[in-house]
CSV table of C-alpha atoms in Angstrom, one decimal:
chain,number,residue,atom,x,y,z
A,1,MET,CA,0.0,0.0,0.0
A,2,THR,CA,1.3,3.5,-0.9
A,3,ASP,CA,1.8,5.8,2.1
A,4,ALA,CA,1.0,9.4,1.4
A,5,ARG,CA,3.5,10.6,3.9
A,6,THR,CA,6.5,9.3,1.9
A,7,VAL,CA,5.3,9.3,-1.7
A,8,THR,CA,6.9,11.9,-4.0
A,9,ASP,CA,4.9,11.2,-7.1
A,10,PRO,CA,1.2,11.0,-6.3
A,11,ARG,CA,0.2,11.4,-9.9
A,12,PRO,CA,-0.9,7.7,-10.2
A,13,GLN,CA,-3.2,8.2,-7.3
A,14,LEU,CA,-4.5,11.4,-8.9
A,15,ARG,CA,-5.3,9.5,-12.1
A,16,ARG,CA,-7.1,6.8,-10.2
A,17,ALA,CA,-9.0,9.3,-8.1
A,18,VAL,CA,-10.2,11.2,-11.2
A,19,GLU,CA,-11.2,7.9,-12.8
A,20,GLN,CA,-13.1,6.7,-9.7
A,21,LEU,CA,-15.0,10.0,-9.4
A,22,ASN,CA,-15.8,10.0,-13.1
A,23,THR,CA,-17.3,6.5,-12.8
A,24,LEU,CA,-19.6,7.8,-10.1
A,25,VAL,CA,-20.6,10.9,-12.0
A,26,ALA,CA,-21.5,8.7,-15.0
A,27,SER,CA,-24.1,7.0,-12.8
A,28,VAL,CA,-25.8,10.2,-11.7
A,29,ARG,CA,-29.3,10.5,-13.2
A,30,THR,CA,-30.5,14.1,-13.7
A,31,GLU,CA,-33.4,13.7,-11.2
A,32,ARG,CA,-30.8,13.2,-8.5
A,33,LEU,CA,-28.9,16.4,-9.0
A,34,GLY,CA,-30.9,18.3,-6.4
A,35,GLU,CA,-30.4,15.7,-3.6
A,36,PRO,CA,-28.4,16.8,-0.5
A,37,THR,CA,-24.9,15.3,0.0
A,38,PRO,CA,-22.9,14.7,3.2
A,39,CYS,CA,-20.7,17.7,2.2
A,40,GLY,CA,-22.1,20.8,4.0
A,41,ASP,CA,-24.8,22.6,2.0
A,42,PHE,CA,-23.9,21.0,-1.3
A,43,ASP,CA,-26.5,19.1,-3.3
A,44,VAL,CA,-25.3,16.8,-6.0
A,45,ARG,CA,-25.2,19.6,-8.7
A,46,ALA,CA,-23.4,22.0,-6.4
A,47,LEU,CA,-20.8,19.3,-5.5
A,48,LEU,CA,-20.2,18.6,-9.2
A,49,ARG,CA,-19.8,22.3,-9.8
A,50,HIS,CA,-17.4,22.6,-6.9
A,51,LEU,CA,-15.3,19.7,-8.3
A,52,LEU,CA,-15.3,21.2,-11.8
A,53,GLY,CA,-14.1,24.5,-10.4
A,54,ALA,CA,-11.4,22.9,-8.2
A,55,TRP,CA,-10.1,20.6,-11.0
A,56,THR,CA,-10.0,23.5,-13.4
A,57,LYS,CA,-8.3,25.8,-11.0
A,58,PHE,CA,-5.7,23.2,-10.0
A,59,ALA,CA,-5.0,22.4,-13.7
A,60,GLU,CA,-4.5,26.2,-14.3
A,61,GLY,CA,-2.2,26.3,-11.3
A,62,ALA,CA,0.1,23.6,-12.6
A,63,ALA,CA,1.5,26.0,-15.2
A,64,THR,CA,1.8,29.0,-12.8
A,65,ALA,CA,3.1,27.1,-9.7
A,66,GLY,CA,0.1,28.2,-7.7
A,67,PHE,CA,-3.5,29.4,-7.6
A,68,LYS,CA,-4.4,32.7,-9.1
A,69,PRO,CA,-6.8,34.9,-7.1
A,70,GLY,CA,-10.4,34.5,-7.9
A,71,PRO,CA,-12.5,31.8,-9.5
A,72,PRO,CA,-11.2,29.6,-12.3
A,73,THR,CA,-11.4,31.0,-15.8
A,74,GLY,CA,-13.9,29.9,-18.4
A,75,LEU,CA,-16.1,27.6,-16.4
A,76,PRO,CA,-19.0,26.6,-18.6
A,77,GLU,CA,-22.6,26.4,-17.7
A,78,VAL,CA,-23.3,22.7,-17.6
A,79,ALA,CA,-26.5,21.1,-18.8
A,80,ASP,CA,-28.0,18.6,-16.4
A,81,ASP,CA,-27.3,15.7,-18.7
A,82,ALA,CA,-23.7,16.8,-19.5
A,83,TRP,CA,-22.0,16.5,-16.1
A,84,ALA,CA,-20.2,13.2,-16.9
A,85,GLU,CA,-18.8,14.5,-20.2
A,86,VAL,CA,-17.7,17.9,-18.8
A,87,LEU,CA,-16.0,16.4,-15.7
A,88,ALA,CA,-14.3,13.8,-17.8
A,89,GLY,CA,-12.8,16.5,-19.9
A,90,ALA,CA,-11.8,18.6,-16.8
A,91,GLY,CA,-10.2,15.5,-15.2
A,92,ALA,CA,-8.3,14.6,-18.3
A,93,ARG,CA,-7.0,18.2,-18.4
A,94,LEU,CA,-6.0,18.1,-14.8
A,95,VAL,CA,-4.0,14.9,-15.2
A,96,ALA,CA,-2.4,16.2,-18.3
A,97,GLU,CA,-1.3,19.5,-16.8
A,98,TRP,CA,0.5,17.7,-14.0
A,99,ASP,CA,2.2,15.3,-16.4
A,100,ASP,CA,5.5,17.3,-16.3
A,101,GLU,CA,7.6,15.7,-13.6
A,102,ALA,CA,9.5,18.9,-12.9
A,103,ARG,CA,6.3,20.4,-11.4
A,104,LEU,CA,6.3,17.9,-8.6
A,105,ALA,CA,9.4,19.3,-6.9
A,106,ALA,CA,8.6,23.0,-7.7
A,107,PRO,CA,7.0,25.1,-5.0
A,108,PHE,CA,3.2,25.4,-5.3
A,109,ASP,CA,1.3,28.2,-3.6
A,110,ALA,CA,-2.2,27.5,-2.5
A,111,PRO,CA,-4.6,29.0,0.0
A,112,TRP,CA,-3.6,26.5,2.6
A,113,GLY,CA,0.1,27.4,2.2
A,114,SER,CA,3.1,26.6,0.0
A,115,SER,CA,4.4,23.1,-0.6
A,116,PRO,CA,6.2,21.2,-3.2
A,117,GLY,CA,3.9,20.3,-6.2
A,118,TYR,CA,3.7,16.7,-5.0
A,119,GLY,CA,2.1,17.8,-1.8
A,120,ALA,CA,-0.5,19.8,-3.7
A,121,VAL,CA,-1.2,16.8,-5.9
A,122,ALA,CA,-1.6,14.6,-2.8
A,123,PHE,CA,-4.0,17.2,-1.4
A,124,PHE,CA,-6.1,17.1,-4.6
A,125,VAL,CA,-6.2,13.3,-4.3
A,126,LEU,CA,-7.7,13.8,-0.8
A,127,GLU,CA,-10.2,16.3,-2.1
A,128,THR,CA,-11.3,14.1,-5.0
A,129,VAL,CA,-11.5,10.9,-3.0
A,130,THR,CA,-13.4,12.6,-0.2
A,131,HIS,CA,-16.0,14.0,-2.6
A,132,ALA,CA,-16.2,10.5,-4.3
A,133,TRP,CA,-17.3,9.2,-0.8
A,134,ASP,CA,-19.9,12.0,-0.6
A,135,LEU,CA,-21.3,11.2,-4.0
A,136,ASN,CA,-21.2,7.4,-3.4
A,137,GLU,CA,-23.1,7.8,-0.2
A,138,THR,CA,-25.7,10.0,-1.7
A,139,LEU,CA,-26.3,7.6,-4.6
A,140,GLY,CA,-26.7,4.6,-2.4
A,141,ARG,CA,-23.1,3.2,-2.9
A,142,PRO,CA,-23.3,2.2,-6.5
A,143,VAL,CA,-19.5,1.9,-6.8
A,144,GLY,CA,-17.1,-0.1,-4.6
A,145,LEU,CA,-14.6,2.7,-3.7
A,146,ASP,CA,-10.9,1.9,-3.9
A,147,PRO,CA,-9.5,1.2,-0.4
A,148,GLU,CA,-5.9,2.1,-1.4
A,149,LEU,CA,-7.1,5.5,-2.6
A,150,SER,CA,-9.0,6.1,0.6
A,151,ALA,CA,-6.0,5.0,2.7
A,152,PHE,CA,-3.8,7.4,0.7
A,153,ALA,CA,-6.3,10.2,1.2
A,154,LEU,CA,-6.7,9.4,4.9
A,155,ALA,CA,-2.9,9.5,5.4
A,156,THR,CA,-2.8,12.9,3.6
A,157,ALA,CA,-5.6,14.2,5.8
A,158,GLU,CA,-3.9,13.1,8.9
A,159,ALA,CA,-0.6,14.8,7.8
A,160,ALA,CA,-2.0,18.0,6.3
A,161,ILE,CA,-5.2,18.9,8.2
A,162,PRO,CA,-5.4,19.6,11.9
A,163,ALA,CA,-8.1,17.5,13.7
A,164,GLU,CA,-10.0,20.8,14.4
A,165,GLY,CA,-10.4,21.3,10.7
A,166,ARG,CA,-9.4,24.1,8.5
A,167,PRO,CA,-12.1,26.8,7.7
A,168,GLY,CA,-13.1,26.9,4.1
A,169,ALA,CA,-11.7,23.4,3.4
A,170,PHE,CA,-12.7,20.8,6.0
A,171,GLU,CA,-14.9,20.6,9.1
A,172,PRO,CA,-13.4,19.3,12.4
A,173,ALA,CA,-12.8,15.6,12.5
A,174,ARG,CA,-15.6,13.5,13.9
A,175,PRO,CA,-15.4,10.1,15.5
A,176,ALA,CA,-15.7,7.0,13.3
A,177,PRO,CA,-17.5,3.9,14.6
A,178,GLU,CA,-15.3,1.2,16.1
A,179,GLY,CA,-14.1,-1.2,13.3
A,180,ALA,CA,-15.1,1.3,10.5
A,181,ASP,CA,-13.6,0.7,7.1
A,182,VAL,CA,-11.0,3.1,5.6
A,183,HIS,CA,-13.6,4.9,3.6
A,184,THR,CA,-15.7,5.7,6.7
A,185,ARG,CA,-12.6,6.7,8.7
A,186,LEU,CA,-11.6,9.1,5.9
A,187,ALA,CA,-15.1,10.6,5.8
A,188,ALA,CA,-15.1,11.1,9.6
A,189,ARG,CA,-11.5,12.6,9.5
A,190,THR,CA,-12.7,15.2,7.0
A,191,GLY,CA,-15.7,16.2,9.1
A,192,ARG,CA,-18.5,14.0,7.7
A,193,ASP,CA,-21.2,12.6,10.0
A,194,VAL,CA,-20.8,8.8,9.6
A,195,LYS,CA,-23.2,7.5,12.3
């Protein structure tokens, strides 16, 4: 199993996380877009919009070694039946923009601080895998989530996010039930109610 605390090239995990999320998005029927998710006030549509914005901004940031102020540029309005196609394109762009190995060691400036590029990529694996859990729960668990990805994301969360959370990113950690699987432990660590 890959340990997020020692990996210096998390791009394989990023590719897998994007693929996992895109598999879930492909299963979303339009009538479910208004359903609430475990992620704050996001319904399914708002969660998908958030992911589109985050992936777009992170792809843009690969070339500039950090996030530019403000929202990502050129986000399209997405028709209810086009989310799978639009997110697949955004995910492919994200993976392609981080294909340059030199970007992994270069400093990357983000709202949560500066880190080498590989740390920022690991954080985006965490973001993507956590939101895959949100969507999978909302949809009734149509996909068996990848336990290695969840373990990687959990290790990243434990290394990068204080248990009391980080405003604007994650709520304070919550307790996970005894014997909970790695997906549930990740959800609890990132502030989801997993009762």
